[in-house]
Structures are given as structure tokens and as C-alpha cells.
Amino acid sequence: MSRGDFDVIAGAGPYRVQKDGRRRGVAHSRFADAEAAALHLVEANPGETFIITREVARVGSHRASKGEQQ
């Protein structure tokens, strides 16, 4: 399997490689790095599927600091 086997559109990262239903994987700053990691995982785990996701935003709870209204 090689990059030529896929249609790829690479925008700004970070990118993560993960198996469906599992926790997020390691962040890669470039798509090419995430792609190389995914290809390595596919070759090491025949029959498994891995996805590359691009992190667009993080959402978390905000704690008000002293003097700030909630």
C-alpha cells in the first residue's frame, strides 16, 4: 500500500491516527507523518482499519477566575 492508492487533501494539522472507537492517538504536526504512521499500523495489523483525523478545535469546561462572573 502506498500514498498513490489514496486521494489525499492535506490541510493544516495537527493530525491523529486512531482505530475506530479507540481513544485519540498521538498528534502529528504534518499529514505526511500521520499517513506514514497509519500505513505502518495497517501493514502491522492486516484487516484492521485506522483513520486519520484533523483536530479543528478542542472543547472543555472553563473555570472562572477570581473576580470573573460565571
PDB file of C-alpha atoms in Angstrom, residues 11-59:
ATOM      1  CA  GLY A  11      -4.564  20.940   5.235  1.00  0.00           C
ATOM      2  CA  ALA A  12      -3.017  22.316   8.407  1.00  0.00           C
ATOM      3  CA  GLY A  13      -2.648  19.866  11.331  1.00  0.00           C
ATOM      4  CA  PRO A  14      -2.486  18.530  13.961  1.00  0.00           C
ATOM      5  CA  TYR A  15      -3.480  15.097  12.668  1.00  0.00           C
ATOM      6  CA  ARG A  16      -4.168  11.983  14.734  1.00  0.00           C
ATOM      7  CA  VAL A  17      -4.175   8.342  13.677  1.00  0.00           C
ATOM      8  CA  GLN A  18      -6.642   6.184  15.559  1.00  0.00           C
ATOM      9  CA  LYS A  19      -8.549   2.954  15.359  1.00  0.00           C
ATOM     10  CA  ASP A  20     -12.347   3.349  15.259  1.00  0.00           C
ATOM     11  CA  GLY A  21     -13.816   3.518  18.749  1.00  0.00           C
ATOM     12  CA  ARG A  22     -10.489   3.975  20.487  1.00  0.00           C
ATOM     13  CA  ARG A  23      -9.045   6.988  22.263  1.00  0.00           C
ATOM     14  CA  ARG A  24      -7.253   9.656  20.265  1.00  0.00           C
ATOM     15  CA  GLY A  25      -3.830   8.763  19.007  1.00  0.00           C
ATOM     16  CA  VAL A  26      -0.546  10.669  19.011  1.00  0.00           C
ATOM     17  CA  ALA A  27      -0.665  14.136  17.414  1.00  0.00           C
ATOM     18  CA  HIS A  28       1.353  14.570  14.214  1.00  0.00           C
ATOM     19  CA  SER A  29       2.067  18.110  13.016  1.00  0.00           C
ATOM     20  CA  ARG A  30       2.104  17.097   9.349  1.00  0.00           C
ATOM     21  CA  PHE A  31      -0.325  14.961   7.361  1.00  0.00           C
ATOM     22  CA  ALA A  32       2.571  13.033   5.805  1.00  0.00           C
ATOM     23  CA  ASP A  33       3.716  11.950   9.290  1.00  0.00           C
ATOM     24  CA  ALA A  34       0.211  10.787  10.241  1.00  0.00           C
ATOM     25  CA  GLU A  35      -0.127   8.993   6.926  1.00  0.00           C
ATOM     26  CA  ALA A  36       3.188   7.186   7.411  1.00  0.00           C
ATOM     27  CA  ALA A  37       2.090   6.103  10.901  1.00  0.00           C
ATOM     28  CA  ALA A  38      -1.264   4.881   9.553  1.00  0.00           C
ATOM     29  CA  LEU A  39       0.393   2.896   6.754  1.00  0.00           C
ATOM     30  CA  HIS A  40       2.755   1.323   9.289  1.00  0.00           C
ATOM     31  CA  LEU A  41      -0.194   0.335  11.508  1.00  0.00           C
ATOM     32  CA  VAL A  42      -2.143  -1.123   8.565  1.00  0.00           C
ATOM     33  CA  GLU A  43       0.838  -3.196   7.461  1.00  0.00           C
ATOM     34  CA  ALA A  44       1.382  -4.441  11.039  1.00  0.00           C
ATOM     35  CA  ASN A  45      -2.338  -5.180  11.567  1.00  0.00           C
ATOM     36  CA  PRO A  46      -3.778  -6.698   8.358  1.00  0.00           C
ATOM     37  CA  GLY A  47      -7.558  -6.488   8.188  1.00  0.00           C
ATOM     38  CA  GLU A  48      -7.777  -3.595  10.665  1.00  0.00           C
ATOM     39  CA  THR A  49      -8.916  -0.091   9.741  1.00  0.00           C
ATOM     40  CA  PHE A  50      -7.334   3.108  11.012  1.00  0.00           C
ATOM     41  CA  ILE A  51      -8.485   6.658  10.442  1.00  0.00           C
ATOM     42  CA  ILE A  52      -6.600   9.956  10.240  1.00  0.00           C
ATOM     43  CA  THR A  53      -8.447  12.855  11.810  1.00  0.00           C
ATOM     44  CA  ARG A  54      -7.622  16.543  11.796  1.00  0.00           C
ATOM     45  CA  GLU A  55      -8.144  18.397  15.036  1.00  0.00           C
ATOM     46  CA  VAL A  56     -10.129  21.536  14.305  1.00  0.00           C
ATOM     47  CA  ALA A  57     -10.978  22.621  17.837  1.00  0.00           C
ATOM     48  CA  ARG A  58     -10.872  21.471  21.439  1.00  0.00           C
ATOM     49  CA  VAL A  59     -13.801  21.999  23.759  1.00  0.00           C
TER      50      VAL A  59
END
